[in-house]
PDB file of C-alpha atoms and ligand atoms in Angstrom:
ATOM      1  CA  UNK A  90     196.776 138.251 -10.751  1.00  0.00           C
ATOM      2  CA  UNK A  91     197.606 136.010  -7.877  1.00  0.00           C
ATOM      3  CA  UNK A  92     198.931 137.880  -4.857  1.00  0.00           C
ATOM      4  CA  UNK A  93     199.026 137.828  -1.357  1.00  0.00           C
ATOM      5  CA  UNK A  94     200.119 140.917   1.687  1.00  0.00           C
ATOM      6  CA  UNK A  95     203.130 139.403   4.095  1.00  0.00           C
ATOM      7  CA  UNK A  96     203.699 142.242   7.161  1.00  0.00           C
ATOM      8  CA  UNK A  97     203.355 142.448  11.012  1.00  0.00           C
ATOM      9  CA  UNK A  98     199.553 142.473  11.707  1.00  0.00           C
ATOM     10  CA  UNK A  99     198.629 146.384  11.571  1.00  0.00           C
ATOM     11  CA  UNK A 100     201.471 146.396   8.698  1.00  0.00           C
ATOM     12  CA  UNK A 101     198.404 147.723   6.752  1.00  0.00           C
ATOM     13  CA  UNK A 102     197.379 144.345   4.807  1.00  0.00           C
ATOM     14  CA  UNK A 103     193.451 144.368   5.269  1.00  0.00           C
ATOM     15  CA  UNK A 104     194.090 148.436   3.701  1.00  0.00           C
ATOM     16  CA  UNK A 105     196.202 147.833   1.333  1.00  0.00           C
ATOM     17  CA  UNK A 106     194.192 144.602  -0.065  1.00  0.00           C
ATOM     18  CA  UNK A 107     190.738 146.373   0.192  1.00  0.00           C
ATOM     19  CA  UNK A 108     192.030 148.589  -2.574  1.00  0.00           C
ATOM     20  CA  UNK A 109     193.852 146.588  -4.763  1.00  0.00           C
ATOM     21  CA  UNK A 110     191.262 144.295  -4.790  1.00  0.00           C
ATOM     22  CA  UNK A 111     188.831 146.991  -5.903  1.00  0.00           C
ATOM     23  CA  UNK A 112     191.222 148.536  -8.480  1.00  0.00           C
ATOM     24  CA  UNK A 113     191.861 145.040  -9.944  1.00  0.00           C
ATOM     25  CA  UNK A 114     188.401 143.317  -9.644  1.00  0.00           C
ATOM     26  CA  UNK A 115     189.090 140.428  -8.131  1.00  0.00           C
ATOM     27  CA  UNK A 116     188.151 139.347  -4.458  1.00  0.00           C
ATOM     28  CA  UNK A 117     190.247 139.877  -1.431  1.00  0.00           C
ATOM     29  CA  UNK A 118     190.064 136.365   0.766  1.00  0.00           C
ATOM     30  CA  UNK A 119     191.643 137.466   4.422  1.00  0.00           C
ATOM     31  CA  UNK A 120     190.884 134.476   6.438  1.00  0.00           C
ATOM     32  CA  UNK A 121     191.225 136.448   9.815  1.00  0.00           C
ATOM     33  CA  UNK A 122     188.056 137.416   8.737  1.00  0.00           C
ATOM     34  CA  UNK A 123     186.497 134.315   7.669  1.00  0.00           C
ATOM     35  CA  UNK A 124     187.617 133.326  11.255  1.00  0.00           C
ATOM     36  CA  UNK A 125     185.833 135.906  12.822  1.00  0.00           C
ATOM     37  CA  UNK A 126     182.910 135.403  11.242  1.00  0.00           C
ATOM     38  CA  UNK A 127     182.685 132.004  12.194  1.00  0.00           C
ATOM     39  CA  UNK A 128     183.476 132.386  15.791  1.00  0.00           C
ATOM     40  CA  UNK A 129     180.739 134.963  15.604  1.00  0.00           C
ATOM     41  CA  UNK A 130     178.387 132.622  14.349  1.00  0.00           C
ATOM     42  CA  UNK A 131     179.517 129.715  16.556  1.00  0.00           C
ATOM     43  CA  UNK A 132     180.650 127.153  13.378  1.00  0.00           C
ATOM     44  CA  UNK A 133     182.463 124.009  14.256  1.00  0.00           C
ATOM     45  CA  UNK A 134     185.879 125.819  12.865  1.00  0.00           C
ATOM     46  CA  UNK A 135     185.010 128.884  15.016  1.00  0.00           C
ATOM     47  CA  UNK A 136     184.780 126.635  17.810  1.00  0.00           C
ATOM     48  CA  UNK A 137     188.191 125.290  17.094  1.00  0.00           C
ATOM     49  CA  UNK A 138     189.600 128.637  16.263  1.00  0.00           C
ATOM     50  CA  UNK A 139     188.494 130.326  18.691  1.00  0.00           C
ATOM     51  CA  UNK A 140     190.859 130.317  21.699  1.00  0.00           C
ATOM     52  CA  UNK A 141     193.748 130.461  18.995  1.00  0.00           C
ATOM     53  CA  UNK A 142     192.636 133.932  17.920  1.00  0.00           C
ATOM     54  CA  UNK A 143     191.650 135.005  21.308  1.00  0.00           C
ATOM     55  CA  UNK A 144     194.640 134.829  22.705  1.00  0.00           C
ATOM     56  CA  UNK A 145     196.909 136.151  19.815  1.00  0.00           C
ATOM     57  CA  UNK A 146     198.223 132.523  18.372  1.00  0.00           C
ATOM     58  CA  UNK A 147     198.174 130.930  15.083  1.00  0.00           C
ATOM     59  CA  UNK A 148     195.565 129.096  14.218  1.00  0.00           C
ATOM     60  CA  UNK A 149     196.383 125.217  13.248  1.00  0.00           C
ATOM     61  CA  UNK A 150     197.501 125.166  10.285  1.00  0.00           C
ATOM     62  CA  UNK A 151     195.584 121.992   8.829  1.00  0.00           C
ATOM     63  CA  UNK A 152     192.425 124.668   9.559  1.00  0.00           C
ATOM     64  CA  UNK A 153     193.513 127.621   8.000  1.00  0.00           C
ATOM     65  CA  UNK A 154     194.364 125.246   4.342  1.00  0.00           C
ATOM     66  CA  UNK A 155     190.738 123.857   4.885  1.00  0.00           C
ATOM     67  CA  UNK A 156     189.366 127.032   4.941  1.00  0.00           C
ATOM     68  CA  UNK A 157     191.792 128.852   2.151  1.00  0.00           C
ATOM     69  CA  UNK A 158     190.771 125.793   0.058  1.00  0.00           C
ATOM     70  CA  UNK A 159     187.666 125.946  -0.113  1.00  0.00           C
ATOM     71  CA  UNK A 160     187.413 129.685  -0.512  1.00  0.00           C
ATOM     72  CA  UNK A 161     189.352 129.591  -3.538  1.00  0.00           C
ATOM     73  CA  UNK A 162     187.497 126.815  -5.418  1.00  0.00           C
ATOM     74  CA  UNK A 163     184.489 129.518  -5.840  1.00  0.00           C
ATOM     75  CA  UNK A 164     184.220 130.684  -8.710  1.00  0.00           C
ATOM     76  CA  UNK A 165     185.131 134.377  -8.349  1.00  0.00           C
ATOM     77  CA  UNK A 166     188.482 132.949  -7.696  1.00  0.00           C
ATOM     78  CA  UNK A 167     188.754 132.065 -11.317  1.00  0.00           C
ATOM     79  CA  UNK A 168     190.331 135.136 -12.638  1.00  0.00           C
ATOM     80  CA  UNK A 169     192.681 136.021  -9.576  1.00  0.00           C
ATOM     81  CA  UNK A 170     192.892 137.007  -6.011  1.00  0.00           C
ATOM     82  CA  UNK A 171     194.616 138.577  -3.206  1.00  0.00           C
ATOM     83  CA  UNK A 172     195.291 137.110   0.133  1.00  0.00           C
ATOM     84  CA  UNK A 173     195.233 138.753   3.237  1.00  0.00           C
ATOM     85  CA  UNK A 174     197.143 137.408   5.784  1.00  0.00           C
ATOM     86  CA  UNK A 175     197.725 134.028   4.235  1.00  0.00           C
ATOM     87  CA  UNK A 176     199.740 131.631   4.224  1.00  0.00           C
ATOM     88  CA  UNK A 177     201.547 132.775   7.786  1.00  0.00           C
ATOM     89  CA  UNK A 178     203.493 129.643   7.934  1.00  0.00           C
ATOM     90  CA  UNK A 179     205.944 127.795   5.571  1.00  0.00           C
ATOM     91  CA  UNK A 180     203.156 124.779   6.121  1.00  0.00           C
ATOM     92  CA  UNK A 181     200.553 126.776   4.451  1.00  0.00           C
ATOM     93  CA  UNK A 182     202.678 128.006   1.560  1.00  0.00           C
ATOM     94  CA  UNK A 183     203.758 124.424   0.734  1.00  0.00           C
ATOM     95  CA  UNK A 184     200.337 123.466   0.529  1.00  0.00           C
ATOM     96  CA  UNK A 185     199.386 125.869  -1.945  1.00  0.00           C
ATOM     97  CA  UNK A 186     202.382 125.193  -4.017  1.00  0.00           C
ATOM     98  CA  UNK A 187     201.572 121.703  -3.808  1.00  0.00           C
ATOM     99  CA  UNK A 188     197.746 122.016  -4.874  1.00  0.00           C
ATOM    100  CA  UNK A 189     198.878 123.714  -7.649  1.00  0.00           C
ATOM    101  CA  UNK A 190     197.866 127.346  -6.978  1.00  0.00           C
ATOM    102  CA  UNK A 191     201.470 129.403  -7.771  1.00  0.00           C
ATOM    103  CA  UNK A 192     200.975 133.147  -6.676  1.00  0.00           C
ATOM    104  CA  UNK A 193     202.250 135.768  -9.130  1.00  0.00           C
ATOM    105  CA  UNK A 194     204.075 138.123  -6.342  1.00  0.00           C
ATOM    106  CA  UNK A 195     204.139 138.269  -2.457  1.00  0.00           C
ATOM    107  CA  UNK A 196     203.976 142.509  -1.014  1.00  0.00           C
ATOM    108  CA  UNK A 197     205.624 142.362   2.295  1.00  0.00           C
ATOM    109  CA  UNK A 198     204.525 145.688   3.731  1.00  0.00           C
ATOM    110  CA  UNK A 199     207.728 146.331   6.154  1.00  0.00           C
ATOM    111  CA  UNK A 200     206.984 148.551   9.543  1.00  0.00           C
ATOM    112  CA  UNK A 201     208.661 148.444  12.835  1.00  0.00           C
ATOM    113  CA  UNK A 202     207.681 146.938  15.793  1.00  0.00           C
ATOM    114  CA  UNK A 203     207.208 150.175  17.632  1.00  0.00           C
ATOM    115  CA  UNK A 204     204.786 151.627  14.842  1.00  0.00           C
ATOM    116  CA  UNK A 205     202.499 149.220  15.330  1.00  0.00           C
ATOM    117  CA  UNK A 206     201.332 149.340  18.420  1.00  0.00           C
ATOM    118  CA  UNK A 207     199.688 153.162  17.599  1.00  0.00           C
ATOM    119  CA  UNK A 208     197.960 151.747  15.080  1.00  0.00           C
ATOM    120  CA  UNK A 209     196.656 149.131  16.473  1.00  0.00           C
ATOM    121  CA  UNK A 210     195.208 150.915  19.347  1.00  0.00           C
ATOM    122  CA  UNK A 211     193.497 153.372  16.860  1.00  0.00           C
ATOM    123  CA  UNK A 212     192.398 150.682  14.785  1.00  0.00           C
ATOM    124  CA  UNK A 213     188.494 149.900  14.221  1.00  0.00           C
ATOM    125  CA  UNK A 214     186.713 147.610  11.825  1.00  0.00           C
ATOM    126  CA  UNK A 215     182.822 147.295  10.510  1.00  0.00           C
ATOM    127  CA  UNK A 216     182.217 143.948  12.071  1.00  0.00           C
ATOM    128  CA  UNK A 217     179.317 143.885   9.262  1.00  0.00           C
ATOM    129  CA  UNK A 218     181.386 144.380   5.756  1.00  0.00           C
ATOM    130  CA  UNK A 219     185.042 144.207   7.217  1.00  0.00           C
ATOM    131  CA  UNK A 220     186.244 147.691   6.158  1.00  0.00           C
ATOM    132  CA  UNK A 221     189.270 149.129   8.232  1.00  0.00           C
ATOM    133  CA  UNK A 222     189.351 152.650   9.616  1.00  0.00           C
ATOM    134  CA  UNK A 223     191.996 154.503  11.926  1.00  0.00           C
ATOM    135  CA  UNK A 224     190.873 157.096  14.550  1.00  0.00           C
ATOM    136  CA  UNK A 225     193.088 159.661  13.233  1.00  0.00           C
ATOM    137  CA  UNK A 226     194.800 157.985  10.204  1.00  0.00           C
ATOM    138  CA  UNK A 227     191.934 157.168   8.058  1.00  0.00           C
ATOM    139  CA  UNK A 228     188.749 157.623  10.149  1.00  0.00           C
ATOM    140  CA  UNK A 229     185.270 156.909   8.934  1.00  0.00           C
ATOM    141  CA  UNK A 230     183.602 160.221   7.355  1.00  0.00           C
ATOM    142  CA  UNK A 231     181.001 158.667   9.537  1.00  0.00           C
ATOM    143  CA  UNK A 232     182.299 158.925  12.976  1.00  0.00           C
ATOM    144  CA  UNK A 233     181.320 156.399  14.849  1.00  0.00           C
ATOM    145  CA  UNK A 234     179.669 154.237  11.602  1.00  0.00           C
ATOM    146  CA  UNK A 235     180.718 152.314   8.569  1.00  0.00           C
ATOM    147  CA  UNK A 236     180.981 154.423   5.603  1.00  0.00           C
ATOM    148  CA  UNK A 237     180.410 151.995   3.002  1.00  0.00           C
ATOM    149  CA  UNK A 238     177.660 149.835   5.162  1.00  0.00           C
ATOM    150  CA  UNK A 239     176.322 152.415   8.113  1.00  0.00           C
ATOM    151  CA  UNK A 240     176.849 149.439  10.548  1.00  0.00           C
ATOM    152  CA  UNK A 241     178.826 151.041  14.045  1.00  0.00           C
ATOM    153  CA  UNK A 242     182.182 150.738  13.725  1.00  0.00           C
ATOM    154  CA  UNK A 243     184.090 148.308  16.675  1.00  0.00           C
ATOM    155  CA  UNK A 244     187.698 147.854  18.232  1.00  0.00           C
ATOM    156  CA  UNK A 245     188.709 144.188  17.597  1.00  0.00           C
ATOM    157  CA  UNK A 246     189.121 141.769  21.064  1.00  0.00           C
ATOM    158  CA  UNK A 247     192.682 141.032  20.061  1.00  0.00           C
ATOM    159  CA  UNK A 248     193.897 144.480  19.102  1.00  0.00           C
ATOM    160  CA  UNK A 249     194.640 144.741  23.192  1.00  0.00           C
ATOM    161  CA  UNK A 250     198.578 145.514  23.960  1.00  0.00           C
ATOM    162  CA  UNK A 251     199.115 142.412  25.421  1.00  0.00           C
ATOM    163  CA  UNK A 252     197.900 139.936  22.226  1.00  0.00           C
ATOM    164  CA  UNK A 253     198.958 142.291  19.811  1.00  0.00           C
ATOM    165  CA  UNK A 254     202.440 141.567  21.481  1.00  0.00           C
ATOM    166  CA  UNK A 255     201.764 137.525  21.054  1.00  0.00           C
ATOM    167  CA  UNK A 256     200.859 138.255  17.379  1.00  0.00           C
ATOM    168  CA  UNK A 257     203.822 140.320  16.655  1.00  0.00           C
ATOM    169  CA  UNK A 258     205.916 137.148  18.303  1.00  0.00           C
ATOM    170  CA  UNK A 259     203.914 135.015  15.925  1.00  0.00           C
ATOM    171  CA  UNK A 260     204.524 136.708  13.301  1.00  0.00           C
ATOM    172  CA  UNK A 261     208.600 137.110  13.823  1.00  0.00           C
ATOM    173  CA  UNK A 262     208.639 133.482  14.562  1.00  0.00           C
ATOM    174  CA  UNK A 263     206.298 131.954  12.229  1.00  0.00           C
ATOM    175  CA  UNK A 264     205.325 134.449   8.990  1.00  0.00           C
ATOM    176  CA  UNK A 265     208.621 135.835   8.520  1.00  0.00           C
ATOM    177  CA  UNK A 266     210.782 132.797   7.532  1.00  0.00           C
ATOM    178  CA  UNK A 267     208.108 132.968   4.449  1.00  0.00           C
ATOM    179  CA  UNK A 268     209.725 136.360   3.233  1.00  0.00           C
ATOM    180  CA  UNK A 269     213.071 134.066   2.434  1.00  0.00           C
ATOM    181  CA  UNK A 270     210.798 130.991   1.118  1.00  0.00           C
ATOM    182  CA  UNK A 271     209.094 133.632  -1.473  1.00  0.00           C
ATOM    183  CA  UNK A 272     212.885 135.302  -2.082  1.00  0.00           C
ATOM    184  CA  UNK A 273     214.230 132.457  -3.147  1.00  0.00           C
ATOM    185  CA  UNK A 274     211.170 132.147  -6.070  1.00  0.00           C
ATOM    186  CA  UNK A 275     211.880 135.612  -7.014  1.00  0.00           C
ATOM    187  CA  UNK A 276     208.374 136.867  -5.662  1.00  0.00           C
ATOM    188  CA  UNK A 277     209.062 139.029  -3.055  1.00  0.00           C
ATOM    189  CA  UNK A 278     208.280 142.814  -2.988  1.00  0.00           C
ATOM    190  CA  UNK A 279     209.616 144.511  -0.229  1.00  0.00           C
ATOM    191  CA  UNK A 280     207.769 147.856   0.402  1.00  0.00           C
ATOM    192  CA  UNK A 281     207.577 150.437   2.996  1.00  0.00           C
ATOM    193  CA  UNK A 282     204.873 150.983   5.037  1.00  0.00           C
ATOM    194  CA  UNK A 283     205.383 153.576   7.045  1.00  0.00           C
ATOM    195  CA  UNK A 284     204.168 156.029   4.906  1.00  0.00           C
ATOM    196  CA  UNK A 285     200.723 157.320   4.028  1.00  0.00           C
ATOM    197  CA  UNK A 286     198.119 155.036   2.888  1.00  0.00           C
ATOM    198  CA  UNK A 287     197.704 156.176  -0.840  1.00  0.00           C
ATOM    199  CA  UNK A 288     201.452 156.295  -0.859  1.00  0.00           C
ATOM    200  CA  UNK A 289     202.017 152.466   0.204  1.00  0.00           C
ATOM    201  CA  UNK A 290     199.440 152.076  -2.900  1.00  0.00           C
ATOM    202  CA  UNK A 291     201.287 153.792  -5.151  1.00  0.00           C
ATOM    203  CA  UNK A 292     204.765 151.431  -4.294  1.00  0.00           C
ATOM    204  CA  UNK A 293     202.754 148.240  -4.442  1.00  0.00           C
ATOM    205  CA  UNK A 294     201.580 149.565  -8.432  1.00  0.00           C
ATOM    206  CA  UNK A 295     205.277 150.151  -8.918  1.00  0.00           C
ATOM    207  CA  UNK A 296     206.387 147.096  -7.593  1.00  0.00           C
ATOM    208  CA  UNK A 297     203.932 144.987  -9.535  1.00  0.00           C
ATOM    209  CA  UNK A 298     203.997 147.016 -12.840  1.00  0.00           C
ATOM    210  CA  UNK A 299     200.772 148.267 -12.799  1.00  0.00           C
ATOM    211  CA  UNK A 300     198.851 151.867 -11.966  1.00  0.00           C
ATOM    212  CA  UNK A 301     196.547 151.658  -8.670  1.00  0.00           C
TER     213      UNK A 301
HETATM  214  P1  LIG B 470     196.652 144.500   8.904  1.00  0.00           P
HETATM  215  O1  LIG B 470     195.570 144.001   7.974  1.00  0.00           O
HETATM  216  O2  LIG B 470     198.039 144.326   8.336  1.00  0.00           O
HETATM  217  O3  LIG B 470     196.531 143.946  10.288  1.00  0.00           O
HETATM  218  P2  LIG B 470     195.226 147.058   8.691  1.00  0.00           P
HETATM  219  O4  LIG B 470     195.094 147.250   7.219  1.00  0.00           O
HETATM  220  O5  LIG B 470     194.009 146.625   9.439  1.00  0.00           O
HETATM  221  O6  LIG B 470     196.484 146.082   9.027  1.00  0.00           O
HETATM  222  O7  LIG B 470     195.795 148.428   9.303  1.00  0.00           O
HETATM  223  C1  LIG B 470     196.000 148.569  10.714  1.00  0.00           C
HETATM  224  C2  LIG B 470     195.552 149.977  11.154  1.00  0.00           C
HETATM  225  O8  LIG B 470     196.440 150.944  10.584  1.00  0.00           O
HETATM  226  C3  LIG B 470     194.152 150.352  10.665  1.00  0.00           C
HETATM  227  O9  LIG B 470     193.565 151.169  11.662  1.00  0.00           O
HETATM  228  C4  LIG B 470     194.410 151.149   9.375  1.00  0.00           C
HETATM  229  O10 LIG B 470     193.376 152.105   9.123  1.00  0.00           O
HETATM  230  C5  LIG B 470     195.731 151.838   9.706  1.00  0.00           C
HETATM  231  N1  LIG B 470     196.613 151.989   8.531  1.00  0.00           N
HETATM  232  C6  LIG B 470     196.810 151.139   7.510  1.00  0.00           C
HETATM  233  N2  LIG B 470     197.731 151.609   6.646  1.00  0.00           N
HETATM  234  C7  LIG B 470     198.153 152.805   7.160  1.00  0.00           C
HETATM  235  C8  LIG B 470     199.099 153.793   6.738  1.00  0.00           C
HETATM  236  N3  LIG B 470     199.807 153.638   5.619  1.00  0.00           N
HETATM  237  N4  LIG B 470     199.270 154.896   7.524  1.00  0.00           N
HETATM  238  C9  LIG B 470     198.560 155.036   8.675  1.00  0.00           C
HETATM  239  N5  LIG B 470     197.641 154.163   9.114  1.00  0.00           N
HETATM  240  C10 LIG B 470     197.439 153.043   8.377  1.00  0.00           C
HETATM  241  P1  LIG B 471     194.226 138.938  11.007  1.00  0.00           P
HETATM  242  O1  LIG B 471     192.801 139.396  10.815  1.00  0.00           O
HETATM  243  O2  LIG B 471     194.914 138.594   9.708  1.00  0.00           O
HETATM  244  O3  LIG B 471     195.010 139.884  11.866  1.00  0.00           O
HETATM  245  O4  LIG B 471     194.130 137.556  11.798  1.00  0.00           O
HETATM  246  C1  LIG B 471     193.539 137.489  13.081  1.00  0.00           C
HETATM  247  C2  LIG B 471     193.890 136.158  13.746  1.00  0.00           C
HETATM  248  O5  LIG B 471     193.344 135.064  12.982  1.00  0.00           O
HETATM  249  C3  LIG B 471     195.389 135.850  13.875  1.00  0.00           C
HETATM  250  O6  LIG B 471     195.975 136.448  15.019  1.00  0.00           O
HETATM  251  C4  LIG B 471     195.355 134.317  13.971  1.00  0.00           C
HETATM  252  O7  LIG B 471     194.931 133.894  15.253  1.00  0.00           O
HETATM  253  C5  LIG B 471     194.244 133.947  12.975  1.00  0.00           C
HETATM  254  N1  LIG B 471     194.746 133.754  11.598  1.00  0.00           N
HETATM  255  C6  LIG B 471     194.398 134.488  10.497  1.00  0.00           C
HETATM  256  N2  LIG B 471     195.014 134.014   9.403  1.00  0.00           N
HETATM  257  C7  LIG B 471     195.791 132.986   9.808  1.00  0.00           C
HETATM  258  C8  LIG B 471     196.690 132.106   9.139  1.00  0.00           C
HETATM  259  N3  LIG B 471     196.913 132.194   7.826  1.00  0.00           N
HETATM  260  N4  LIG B 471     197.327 131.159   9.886  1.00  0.00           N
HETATM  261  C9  LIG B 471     197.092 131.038  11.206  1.00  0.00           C
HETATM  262  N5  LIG B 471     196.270 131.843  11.909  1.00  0.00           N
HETATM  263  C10 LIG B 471     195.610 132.816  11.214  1.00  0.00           C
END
């Protein structure tokens, strides 16, 4: 299974993909994450990334395929994978198409612009394993720490009202022309969001055919 999450960010991709990826076996590659990570550790792409994610924009598109590529030429890959949050531009889908890697369905996980921005201020993320929480929508049964990892449990720079409002332009402007390019191969699979979380799970197994 070759999939990948399309949706506003705080659509409920990073949840949504944590769990299929554990029902299914197969790894989860969200390269907001991998970007993180390598800001955090001060790599050359973090260095380039950096004031891109910062401030809410897109990150270059010839660095995102560098990164996606050589992700998926591991060799957990080799039985399937999801992607979080990628490809965000019609660039980045044409690249995988043309290296040959053809996704099996695209879940666009459709919420309003309005919903977000409660989530997003409630929003907090183990900056050790990744996992996602909410304050009052799914909160950790460890307060204040990582249930899975124990590590505390932090509010991410760019989850501020003013770049979450750049993202959701990015994502209007950039990410959503890709809902038509993924129409028009018969792999799109709308689904609501705004519902509760094992709900949204529940619609994505429909969608795809399968029981999550
Ligand atoms: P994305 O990866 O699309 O940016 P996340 O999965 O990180 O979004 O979710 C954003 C926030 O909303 C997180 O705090 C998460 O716990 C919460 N969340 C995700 N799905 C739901 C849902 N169905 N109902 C309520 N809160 C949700
Ligand atoms: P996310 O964790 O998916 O919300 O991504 C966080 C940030 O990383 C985004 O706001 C972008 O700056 C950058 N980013 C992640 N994935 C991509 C992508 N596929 N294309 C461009 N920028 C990305």
């Amino acid at each position: 299974m070759k999939l990948t999450f399309l949706g506003l960010p705080g659509a409920g991709k990073g949840t949504q993909s944590a769990i299929v990826s554990e029902k299914l076996g197969i790894p989860t590659i969200a390269t907001g994450r991998i970007l993180r990570e390598a800001i955090s550790e001060g790599t050359e792409v973090g260095l380039e990334a950096k004031t891109f994610v910062e401030s809410g924009l897109l990150v270059p598109d010839l660095i995102i395929i560098g990164i996606l590529n050589e992700r998926l030429a591991k060799s957990d890959c080799k039985n399937g994978f999801i992607l979080d949050g990628v490809p965000r531009t019609v660039a980045q889908a044409v690249s995988l198409e043309a290296d040959g890697i053809l996704l099996d369905a695209v879940i666009s996980l459709e919420i309003s612009d309005d919903e977000i921005l409660e989530r997003m201020t409630g929003r907090r993320v183990c900056p050790n394993c990744g996992a996602v929480y909410h304050l009052r929508d799914n909160p950790s049964k460890m307060g204040h720490h990582c249930e899975l990892c124990g590590h505390i449990l932090a509010q991410r720079s760019d989850d501020l009202p003013e770049t979450v409002k750049v993202r959701m332009e990015a994502y209007h402007e950039k990410t959503k022309p890709l809902k038509a390019f993924y129409s028009q191969r018969g792999l799109l699979r709308q689904i609501q969001a705004n519902a509760p979380i094992a709900e949204v799970t529940k619609a994505i197994g429909d969608a795809l055919g399968i029981k999550l």
